[in-house]
Amino acid sequence: MRLEPGRPLPPGMRHLAAGLVSLALTAGAWPAPAATRGELLAAATRVADRLAAVKPLGRNWEDVPYLSGALLLADEIERDRPGAGAPLASRVEAAIGGGNPVVTHGDYAGYAQAALELYARTPPADEARRAALLAATDGPLAFARRALRTPPAAGPPVEPWWVEGGYGVRFWQDDLFTQPPGLAMRGSSRDGMPADAEARALAYEWIEAYVFDHRPASLDERERAVPSARSRAGFLLWDPARELFRHDPSGTTDGPFWGRGNGWVGFGLATAARFLDAPYDAGRYESVLDRTAIRGLLSRLAGSLAARRTSDGGWGTDLLRFDDQAAESSATGLITFFLARGMNEGWLDREVYLPVVLKAQALLISRVDDEGDLTGIQPPGTGPDGTVTSSDDPVVNVNYGVGAFLLATAELSRLPAAELARMEEEASRPVDRDPLSRTWLAGVPPRLEPVELTLSNRNDIEVRAEFEQRDRTGRLLGPADQVLVAPGTTVSLEIGLPAPRTRPTSLVTIRATRDLEVSILAVKKTGALEASRWNDELRPPSFHPIVAVPLFAALTRR
């Protein structure tokens, strides 16, 4: 059937949207056999214990995902069986030890996030243990201060240093994983964290200096390694055309775009945003990305990643070659965690990303062999060539692969049982490479009813959009409608008024495959308008605009 731009799809082709609210999900609606929370936690525990039995655990970058993943797993186990997560937490604490008092390479600072997670788990009455855990993060804090804020004019170089010349940062996307989460945690007051103002400011500055270019105009590479310019000079690692992160500033829009590298970024920024609960006030930069802006960037990254899945439902080593690669396990685990965390925190659309994470999680579980080892992990330093190994490899340390599995599996275990019940069915579905990855919400005041939706497409390609209406309990008022909006056009659609005595609209949700300009008009609910649409004999209605906001900006306090 030919679809005509600007016209709704025929009723037979409409999707029934599950929606944003869990009230729309009903137990038993999906007949396929299910993964359960208990099965997921058991699988993750088996993999975690197997790695600890065959490989040493440290606190370098390779181990950091395992440290954080094991703690997240321990928390979920504790919810079901108090005390049962203690062995995992003790394993992590032993690996952290006293931390690294002196840090000269960013790869050795990432453990700070696990140390601070343990700090938050420790009762305030245990002052000595909390003080020791906080002191273990002093080295990473001093490293960030030196890396971001000490130019050559301020003193002699540090040797050895992770950047040639003894100053600054290396501007790799990996560093958005190892640095901002620990700094944001130390700077937060959430969950009993220390609320260290300097650490919070450094977290903001690290993210800002990697997304945007703050390198000074200098011919001295030592000076350019320190992001000291107050104003932004365009994007640095973020590629707005691909909506992906480059590995380093030398990358171009032609790629390659590294799968695990974008997983590092998704994990790091999603975790940091959760703890950036106070504004930036250091004044070193004219502006920085705040929590809402970070999540806005992540929502774009999420949409791009959902469109670049491999045919088996995960993510490969080169995100531009999704057609001819199998998924790589560490990239798939990190990205699955990032998407599931966004769903669970409410700033990624559950309707869009639930099928994505369920299919990816099913793939990850299938990668665990009979011994409990995780297969399909890309070794360090191999580039986007698709080389993979197993977590028990005696030569190379790929502990991060197991860590990514633990993070994803523990985060997905938090999904409601009715959602987990869909895993096998979603695993059997083909990959959708044009997802409805943009979401807007419009709350409708009680005395108004929406009557017109306008969508403007400024893109150079056609955009598919879907809209639905819900009442205040979250129940759908009818099937979701779809429309195609041609490039450079505007489409206005009448939204039907409910019949008398039906439930009024409280929320309008709009989803689209690309950015759109969205506007909604509403009218006051008078007796005449509640009975029928107005006509020439009725007094013309007074229209009221309703603001539709992006989903990532709708829940700014979370």
Coordinates of C-alpha atoms in Angstrom, one line a residue:
M1 CA 0.0 0.0 0.0
R2 CA 1.4 3.4 -0.9
L3 CA 1.6 5.8 2.0
E4 CA 0.8 9.4 1.3
P5 CA 2.8 12.0 3.2
G6 CA 0.7 14.1 5.6
R7 CA -2.0 11.5 5.9
P8 CA -2.5 9.1 8.8
L9 CA -1.9 5.4 8.2
P10 CA -4.9 3.2 7.7
P11 CA -6.3 1.7 10.9
G12 CA -5.1 -1.8 10.0
M13 CA -1.5 -0.6 10.0
R14 CA -1.5 1.3 13.3
H15 CA 0.5 0.2 16.2
L16 CA -1.1 -0.3 19.6
A17 CA 1.3 1.6 21.8
A18 CA 2.2 0.2 25.2
G19 CA 3.0 3.8 26.3
L20 CA 5.2 5.4 28.8
V21 CA 3.5 4.3 31.9
S22 CA 3.7 0.9 33.4
L23 CA -0.1 0.9 34.0
A24 CA -0.4 0.1 30.3
L25 CA 1.5 -3.2 30.7
T26 CA -0.6 -6.2 31.8
A27 CA 0.7 -9.4 33.2
G28 CA 0.2 -12.4 30.9
A29 CA -0.1 -10.3 27.8
W30 CA 2.9 -12.0 26.1
P31 CA 2.5 -15.8 25.9
A32 CA 6.2 -16.6 25.1
P33 CA 8.4 -18.1 27.8
A34 CA 10.0 -15.4 29.9
A35 CA 13.2 -14.4 31.5
T36 CA 12.6 -13.7 35.2
R37 CA 14.4 -11.4 37.6
G38 CA 15.6 -14.4 39.5
E39 CA 17.0 -16.0 36.4
L40 CA 18.8 -12.8 35.3
L41 CA 20.4 -12.4 38.8
A42 CA 21.4 -16.0 38.9
A43 CA 23.1 -15.8 35.5
A44 CA 24.9 -12.6 36.4
T45 CA 26.1 -14.1 39.7
R46 CA 27.4 -17.2 37.9
V47 CA 29.4 -15.1 35.4
A48 CA 30.7 -12.8 38.1
D49 CA 31.9 -15.7 40.3
R50 CA 33.5 -17.5 37.3
L51 CA 35.6 -14.5 36.4
A52 CA 36.8 -14.1 40.0
A53 CA 37.8 -17.7 40.0
V54 CA 39.9 -17.6 36.9
K55 CA 41.3 -14.1 36.6
P56 CA 42.8 -11.6 39.1
L57 CA 40.7 -8.4 39.8
G58 CA 42.4 -5.0 40.2
R59 CA 41.4 -1.4 40.0
N60 CA 42.6 -0.4 36.5
W61 CA 40.4 0.6 33.7
E62 CA 39.8 -3.0 32.6
D63 CA 38.4 -3.9 36.0
V64 CA 36.2 -0.8 36.6
P65 CA 33.1 -2.1 34.8
Y66 CA 33.3 -5.3 36.8
L67 CA 33.7 -3.3 40.1
S68 CA 30.6 -1.2 39.4
G69 CA 28.6 -4.0 37.8
A70 CA 29.3 -6.3 40.8
L71 CA 28.1 -3.6 43.2
L72 CA 24.9 -3.0 41.1
L73 CA 24.3 -6.8 41.1
A74 CA 24.9 -7.0 44.9
D75 CA 22.3 -4.2 45.4
E76 CA 19.7 -6.1 43.4
I77 CA 20.5 -9.4 45.1
E78 CA 20.1 -7.7 48.5
R79 CA 16.6 -6.5 47.6
D80 CA 15.5 -10.1 47.3
R81 CA 17.7 -11.7 49.9
P82 CA 19.2 -9.3 52.5
G83 CA 22.8 -10.2 53.2
A84 CA 23.3 -12.3 50.1
G85 CA 25.1 -9.5 48.2
A86 CA 27.8 -9.1 50.8
P87 CA 30.4 -11.4 49.2
L88 CA 30.3 -9.4 45.9
A89 CA 30.7 -6.1 47.8
S90 CA 33.6 -7.5 49.8
R91 CA 35.3 -8.7 46.6
V92 CA 35.0 -5.1 45.1
E93 CA 36.3 -3.5 48.3
A94 CA 39.3 -5.8 48.4
A95 CA 40.2 -4.9 44.8
I96 CA 40.0 -1.2 45.5
G97 CA 42.1 -1.4 48.7
G98 CA 43.5 2.0 49.6
G99 CA 43.2 3.3 46.0
N100 CA 46.0 5.0 44.1
P101 CA 47.3 8.0 46.1
V102 CA 49.1 9.4 43.1
V103 CA 47.5 9.1 39.6
T104 CA 49.3 10.2 36.5
H105 CA 47.2 8.3 33.9
G106 CA 43.4 8.6 33.6
D107 CA 43.0 4.8 33.2
Y108 CA 44.0 4.4 36.8
A109 CA 41.4 6.8 38.2
G110 CA 38.1 5.0 37.1
Y111 CA 37.9 2.9 40.3
A112 CA 36.8 6.0 42.2
Q113 CA 33.2 5.5 41.2
A114 CA 33.1 2.0 42.8
A115 CA 34.8 3.4 45.9
L116 CA 32.1 6.0 46.2
E117 CA 29.3 3.5 45.6
L118 CA 30.8 1.6 48.6
Y119 CA 30.9 4.9 50.5
A120 CA 27.2 5.5 50.0
R121 CA 26.4 1.9 51.1
T122 CA 28.3 2.4 54.4
P123 CA 26.3 3.6 57.4
P124 CA 27.3 7.1 58.5
A125 CA 28.0 5.7 62.0
D126 CA 31.0 3.8 60.5
E127 CA 33.1 7.0 60.2
A128 CA 36.4 5.2 59.8
R129 CA 35.4 3.1 56.8
R130 CA 33.7 6.0 55.1
A131 CA 36.8 8.2 55.6
A132 CA 39.0 5.4 54.1
L133 CA 36.8 5.0 51.1
L134 CA 36.7 8.7 50.5
A135 CA 40.4 9.0 50.9
A136 CA 40.8 6.3 48.2
T137 CA 39.4 8.8 45.7
D138 CA 41.8 11.7 46.6
G139 CA 44.3 10.6 44.0
P140 CA 41.7 10.6 41.1
L141 CA 40.5 14.0 42.3
A142 CA 44.0 15.5 42.3
F143 CA 44.6 14.0 38.8
A144 CA 41.5 15.6 37.4
R145 CA 42.5 19.0 38.9
R146 CA 45.9 18.8 37.4
A147 CA 44.7 17.5 34.0
L148 CA 42.0 20.1 33.4
R149 CA 43.4 23.2 35.1
T150 CA 47.2 23.2 35.1
P151 CA 48.8 24.7 31.9
P152 CA 52.5 24.9 31.3
A153 CA 52.7 28.5 32.6
A154 CA 51.6 27.2 36.0
G155 CA 54.6 25.0 36.7
P156 CA 56.9 22.2 35.6
P157 CA 55.5 19.2 33.7
V158 CA 54.7 15.9 35.5
E159 CA 56.7 12.9 34.2
P160 CA 55.5 10.3 33.6
W161 CA 52.1 11.7 32.5
W162 CA 49.5 10.1 30.3
V163 CA 50.0 12.8 27.6
E164 CA 53.4 13.5 26.1
G165 CA 54.7 16.8 27.4
G166 CA 53.5 16.4 31.0
Y167 CA 50.3 18.4 30.8
G168 CA 46.6 18.1 30.1
V169 CA 44.2 15.4 28.8
R170 CA 44.3 13.1 25.9
F171 CA 40.7 13.7 24.6
W172 CA 39.7 10.0 24.1
Q173 CA 36.1 9.0 24.5
D174 CA 37.2 6.3 27.0
D175 CA 38.0 9.1 29.5
L176 CA 34.3 10.1 29.7
F177 CA 33.9 6.7 31.3
T178 CA 36.8 6.7 33.7
Q179 CA 36.5 10.4 35.0
P180 CA 33.1 12.1 35.2
P181 CA 31.2 9.4 37.2
G182 CA 33.5 9.4 40.2
L183 CA 33.9 13.2 40.2
A184 CA 30.1 13.7 39.9
M185 CA 29.5 11.2 42.7
R186 CA 32.0 12.9 45.0
G187 CA 30.4 16.2 44.2
S188 CA 26.8 15.1 44.9
S189 CA 24.7 15.2 48.0
R190 CA 22.5 12.3 46.6
D191 CA 22.5 9.0 48.5
G192 CA 24.6 10.5 51.2
M193 CA 27.6 11.4 48.9
P194 CA 30.2 14.0 50.1
A195 CA 28.9 17.0 48.2
D196 CA 32.5 18.1 47.3
A197 CA 32.0 21.3 45.3
E198 CA 35.4 21.1 43.6
A199 CA 34.8 17.5 42.4
R200 CA 31.4 18.5 41.0
A201 CA 32.9 21.5 39.1
L202 CA 35.6 19.2 37.6
A203 CA 32.9 16.7 36.5
Y204 CA 31.1 19.4 34.6
E205 CA 34.3 20.7 33.1
W206 CA 35.5 17.3 32.0
I207 CA 32.2 16.6 30.2
E208 CA 32.1 20.1 28.6
A209 CA 35.8 19.9 27.5
Y210 CA 35.3 16.6 25.7
V211 CA 31.9 17.3 24.0
F212 CA 32.9 20.9 22.9
D213 CA 36.3 22.2 21.9
H214 CA 37.9 24.4 24.6
R215 CA 41.5 24.0 23.5
P216 CA 43.3 27.3 23.4
A217 CA 44.5 28.8 20.1
S218 CA 48.2 27.9 20.5
L219 CA 51.0 26.3 18.5
D220 CA 52.3 24.7 21.7
E221 CA 50.7 21.2 21.9
R222 CA 51.3 21.2 25.6
E223 CA 49.1 24.2 26.0
R224 CA 46.5 22.8 23.7
A225 CA 46.3 19.7 25.8
V226 CA 44.8 21.8 28.6
P227 CA 41.2 22.8 27.7
S228 CA 41.5 26.4 29.1
A229 CA 39.5 28.4 26.5
R230 CA 36.3 29.9 28.2
S231 CA 34.2 29.7 25.1
R232 CA 33.2 26.8 22.9
A233 CA 34.8 26.5 19.5
G234 CA 32.4 23.9 18.0
F235 CA 32.1 20.3 18.9
L236 CA 35.1 18.1 19.7
L237 CA 34.2 14.4 20.1
W238 CA 30.4 14.7 19.5
D239 CA 29.5 14.3 15.8
P240 CA 26.1 16.0 15.3
A241 CA 25.7 14.5 11.8
R242 CA 26.0 10.9 13.0
E243 CA 24.8 11.6 16.5
L244 CA 27.7 9.5 17.8
F245 CA 31.0 10.1 19.6
R246 CA 34.3 10.0 17.9
H247 CA 37.2 8.2 19.6
D248 CA 39.4 11.3 19.5
P249 CA 39.5 14.7 17.8
S250 CA 41.2 13.3 14.7
G251 CA 38.0 11.4 13.8
T252 CA 35.7 12.5 11.0
T253 CA 32.1 12.0 10.0
D254 CA 33.2 9.2 7.8
G255 CA 34.2 7.2 10.8
P256 CA 35.1 4.8 12.2
F257 CA 32.8 5.1 15.2
W258 CA 33.8 2.6 17.8
G259 CA 31.0 0.5 19.4
R260 CA 32.6 0.0 22.8
G261 CA 33.8 3.6 22.8
N262 CA 30.2 4.9 22.5
G263 CA 29.3 2.4 25.2
W264 CA 31.9 4.0 27.5
V265 CA 30.4 7.4 26.8
G266 CA 26.8 6.2 27.4
F267 CA 27.7 4.7 30.7
G268 CA 29.8 7.6 31.9
L269 CA 27.5 10.4 31.0
A270 CA 24.3 8.6 32.2
T271 CA 26.0 7.9 35.5
A272 CA 27.4 11.4 35.9
A273 CA 24.1 13.1 35.0
R274 CA 22.3 11.2 37.8
F275 CA 24.7 12.8 40.4
L276 CA 25.0 16.3 39.0
D277 CA 22.4 17.6 41.4
A278 CA 23.7 21.1 41.9
P279 CA 24.5 23.8 39.2
Y280 CA 28.0 24.6 38.0
D281 CA 29.4 27.7 39.7
A282 CA 33.2 27.5 39.2
G283 CA 33.1 30.1 36.4
R284 CA 36.0 28.6 34.4
Y285 CA 33.8 28.1 31.3
E286 CA 31.1 30.5 30.1
S287 CA 28.6 27.6 30.0
V288 CA 28.6 23.9 30.6
L289 CA 26.2 21.0 29.8
D290 CA 23.9 20.6 32.8
R291 CA 22.0 17.4 33.6
T292 CA 19.1 18.1 31.2
A293 CA 21.5 19.0 28.3
I294 CA 23.5 15.8 29.0
R295 CA 20.4 13.7 28.8
G296 CA 19.3 15.5 25.7
L297 CA 22.7 14.5 24.1
L298 CA 22.3 11.0 25.4
S299 CA 18.8 10.7 23.9
R300 CA 20.2 11.5 20.5
L301 CA 23.0 9.0 21.0
A302 CA 20.4 6.4 22.0
G303 CA 18.4 6.9 18.9
S304 CA 21.5 6.7 16.7
L305 CA 22.6 3.5 18.4
A306 CA 19.2 1.9 18.1
A307 CA 19.4 2.5 14.3
R308 CA 22.8 0.9 14.1
R309 CA 22.3 -2.4 15.6
T310 CA 23.7 -5.5 14.1
S311 CA 21.3 -8.1 12.7
D312 CA 21.6 -10.2 15.9
G313 CA 20.4 -7.2 18.0
G314 CA 23.6 -5.9 19.6
W315 CA 26.3 -3.5 18.5
G316 CA 29.6 -4.2 16.6
T317 CA 33.1 -2.8 16.8
D318 CA 32.4 -0.3 14.0
L319 CA 28.9 1.3 14.3
L320 CA 28.9 2.3 10.6
R321 CA 29.3 -1.4 9.5
F322 CA 26.3 -2.8 11.2
D323 CA 25.2 -4.7 8.1
D324 CA 28.3 -7.0 7.9
Q325 CA 29.4 -7.4 11.6
A326 CA 28.2 -9.6 14.5
A327 CA 27.6 -7.9 17.8
E328 CA 30.6 -7.4 20.2
S329 CA 29.8 -8.3 23.8
S330 CA 31.4 -5.4 25.7
A331 CA 29.8 -2.8 23.4
T332 CA 26.5 -4.6 23.6
G333 CA 26.6 -4.8 27.4
L334 CA 27.6 -1.2 28.0
I335 CA 25.0 0.2 25.6
T336 CA 22.3 -2.1 26.9
F337 CA 23.0 -0.8 30.4
F338 CA 22.9 2.8 29.3
L339 CA 19.6 2.4 27.5
A340 CA 18.0 0.4 30.3
R341 CA 19.2 3.0 32.9
G342 CA 17.6 5.8 30.8
M343 CA 14.4 3.9 30.7
N344 CA 14.4 3.1 34.4
E345 CA 15.2 6.8 35.3
G346 CA 12.4 8.0 32.9
W347 CA 14.4 10.1 30.4
L348 CA 14.3 7.4 27.6
D349 CA 11.1 6.3 26.1
R350 CA 10.1 2.8 27.4
E351 CA 7.9 2.2 24.3
V352 CA 10.9 2.7 22.0
Y353 CA 13.8 1.1 23.9
L354 CA 12.2 -1.8 25.7
P355 CA 12.3 -4.0 22.6
V356 CA 15.9 -2.9 21.9
V357 CA 17.2 -3.8 25.4
L358 CA 15.3 -7.1 25.6
K359 CA 16.7 -8.3 22.3
A360 CA 20.2 -7.2 23.3
Q361 CA 20.0 -8.9 26.7
A362 CA 18.9 -12.1 25.2
L363 CA 21.9 -12.0 22.9
L364 CA 24.2 -11.4 25.8
I365 CA 22.8 -14.4 27.8
S366 CA 23.4 -16.6 24.7
R367 CA 27.1 -15.5 24.8
V368 CA 27.7 -17.2 28.2
D369 CA 29.2 -20.7 27.7
D370 CA 28.8 -23.8 29.9
E371 CA 31.7 -22.8 32.1
G372 CA 30.2 -19.3 32.8
D373 CA 32.7 -17.5 30.6
L374 CA 31.5 -14.6 28.3
T375 CA 32.4 -15.0 24.7
G376 CA 32.6 -12.4 21.9
I377 CA 34.7 -9.7 23.7
Q378 CA 36.9 -7.4 21.7
P379 CA 40.4 -7.2 23.2
P380 CA 42.0 -3.8 23.9
G381 CA 43.9 -2.0 21.2
T382 CA 42.5 -4.0 18.2
G383 CA 40.5 -1.2 16.6
P384 CA 37.2 -1.9 14.7
D385 CA 38.5 -5.1 13.0
G386 CA 36.0 -7.5 14.7
T387 CA 38.6 -9.6 16.6
V388 CA 37.0 -11.2 19.7
T389 CA 38.0 -13.5 22.6
S390 CA 36.6 -15.0 25.7
S391 CA 36.6 -13.7 29.3
D392 CA 38.9 -16.6 30.4
D393 CA 41.6 -15.6 27.9
P394 CA 44.9 -16.3 29.8
V395 CA 46.8 -13.7 27.8
V396 CA 44.7 -10.6 27.6
N397 CA 42.6 -8.8 30.3
V398 CA 39.0 -8.4 29.1
N399 CA 37.4 -8.2 32.5
Y400 CA 35.5 -5.2 31.2
G401 CA 33.4 -7.5 29.1
V402 CA 32.1 -9.4 32.1
G403 CA 31.6 -6.0 33.8
A404 CA 29.5 -4.8 30.9
F405 CA 27.4 -8.0 31.2
L406 CA 26.9 -7.5 34.9
L407 CA 25.9 -3.9 34.5
A408 CA 23.3 -4.7 31.7
T409 CA 21.9 -7.8 33.4
A410 CA 21.5 -6.2 36.9
E411 CA 19.9 -3.1 35.4
L412 CA 17.5 -5.1 33.3
S413 CA 16.6 -7.2 36.4
R414 CA 14.8 -4.1 37.7
L415 CA 12.2 -4.2 34.9
P416 CA 8.7 -5.3 35.8
A417 CA 8.0 -9.0 35.4
A418 CA 5.5 -8.3 32.6
E419 CA 8.3 -6.6 30.6
L420 CA 10.8 -9.3 31.2
A421 CA 8.2 -11.8 30.0
R422 CA 8.6 -10.3 26.5
M423 CA 12.3 -11.1 26.2
E424 CA 12.1 -14.3 24.1
E425 CA 9.5 -12.9 21.8
E426 CA 11.5 -9.7 21.2
A427 CA 14.6 -11.8 20.6
S428 CA 12.9 -13.4 17.7
R429 CA 11.8 -10.2 16.0
P430 CA 13.9 -8.5 13.3
V431 CA 15.9 -5.4 14.1
D432 CA 14.1 -2.0 13.4
R433 CA 16.7 0.3 12.0
D434 CA 14.4 3.4 11.8
P435 CA 13.0 3.6 15.3
L436 CA 10.8 6.3 16.7
S437 CA 13.7 7.7 18.7
R438 CA 12.4 11.3 19.4
T439 CA 9.7 11.7 22.1
W440 CA 7.8 14.7 23.2
L441 CA 5.3 15.0 26.1
A442 CA 2.5 17.5 26.4
G443 CA 0.6 17.6 29.7
V444 CA -3.0 18.8 29.3
P445 CA -4.6 21.0 32.0
P446 CA -7.8 19.5 33.4
R447 CA -10.2 22.1 31.8
L448 CA -8.6 21.9 28.3
E449 CA -8.9 19.4 25.5
P450 CA -6.3 19.1 22.7
V451 CA -7.9 19.6 19.2
E452 CA -5.0 20.2 16.8
L453 CA -1.5 18.8 16.4
T454 CA 1.0 20.5 14.1
L455 CA 4.3 18.8 13.0
S456 CA 6.9 20.7 11.0
N457 CA 9.7 18.8 9.3
R458 CA 12.9 20.9 8.7
N459 CA 14.9 17.8 7.8
D460 CA 15.9 16.8 4.3
I461 CA 14.3 13.4 4.6
E462 CA 10.8 12.1 5.4
V463 CA 9.9 11.7 9.1
R464 CA 7.6 9.1 10.5
A465 CA 5.6 10.2 13.5
E466 CA 3.2 8.6 16.0
F467 CA 0.9 10.3 18.5
E468 CA -1.3 9.0 21.3
Q469 CA -3.5 10.3 24.0
R470 CA -3.8 9.0 27.6
D471 CA -6.0 9.8 30.6
R472 CA -4.7 10.8 34.0
T473 CA -4.4 7.1 35.0
G474 CA -2.1 6.4 32.0
R475 CA -4.7 4.4 30.0
L476 CA -4.8 4.9 26.3
L477 CA -7.8 6.7 24.8
G478 CA -7.5 4.8 21.5
P479 CA -4.9 3.4 19.2
A480 CA -1.8 5.4 18.3
D481 CA -2.0 7.2 15.0
Q482 CA 0.9 7.5 12.6
V483 CA 1.7 10.1 9.9
L484 CA 4.4 10.7 7.4
V485 CA 5.8 14.2 7.2
A486 CA 7.6 15.1 4.0
P487 CA 10.8 17.1 4.0
G488 CA 10.3 20.8 4.4
T489 CA 6.5 20.5 5.0
T490 CA 4.1 21.1 7.9
V491 CA 1.2 18.8 8.7
S492 CA -1.7 19.8 10.9
L493 CA -3.9 17.0 12.3
E494 CA -7.2 17.2 14.1
I495 CA -7.2 15.4 17.4
G496 CA -10.8 14.1 17.9
L497 CA -12.6 15.3 21.0
P498 CA -13.8 12.4 23.2
A499 CA -17.4 11.5 23.0
P500 CA -19.6 12.6 26.0
R501 CA -18.7 10.9 29.3
T502 CA -15.4 9.5 28.0
R503 CA -12.2 10.0 29.9
P504 CA -10.5 13.4 29.2
T505 CA -7.0 13.6 27.8
S506 CA -4.3 14.3 30.3
L507 CA -1.2 13.5 28.3
V508 CA -0.3 13.6 24.6
T509 CA 2.8 11.7 23.5
I510 CA 4.5 12.3 20.1
R511 CA 7.2 10.1 18.8
A512 CA 9.2 10.5 15.6
T513 CA 12.1 9.1 13.7
R514 CA 13.8 12.5 13.5
D515 CA 13.5 16.0 15.0
L516 CA 10.2 17.8 14.4
E517 CA 8.8 21.1 15.5
V518 CA 5.7 20.2 17.6
S519 CA 2.8 22.4 18.6
I520 CA -0.6 21.6 20.1
L521 CA -3.7 23.7 20.4
A522 CA -6.4 23.0 22.9
V523 CA -9.9 24.5 23.7
K524 CA -11.8 24.8 26.9
K525 CA -14.2 22.0 27.6
T526 CA -17.7 23.7 27.4
G527 CA -20.9 21.8 27.2
A528 CA -21.3 22.3 23.4
L529 CA -17.7 21.2 22.7
E530 CA -18.0 18.2 24.9
A531 CA -21.1 17.1 22.9
S532 CA -19.7 17.7 19.4
R533 CA -17.2 19.6 17.3
W534 CA -17.9 23.3 16.8
N535 CA -19.7 24.5 13.6
D536 CA -20.6 27.8 12.1
E537 CA -23.6 28.2 14.4
L538 CA -21.4 27.8 17.5
R539 CA -19.2 30.5 18.9
P540 CA -15.6 30.0 17.6
P541 CA -13.5 28.4 20.4
S542 CA -10.7 30.2 22.1
F543 CA -7.5 28.3 21.4
H544 CA -4.8 27.7 24.0
P545 CA -1.3 26.5 23.1
I546 CA 0.1 23.6 25.0
V547 CA 3.9 23.2 25.2
A548 CA 5.3 19.8 24.2
V549 CA 8.7 19.2 25.8
P550 CA 11.3 16.5 25.0
L551 CA 11.0 13.5 27.3
F552 CA 14.6 14.0 28.6
A553 CA 13.6 17.5 29.8
A554 CA 10.3 16.5 31.4
L555 CA 11.8 14.9 34.5
T556 CA 14.6 17.2 35.4
R557 CA 14.6 16.4 39.1
R558 CA 15.5 12.7 38.7

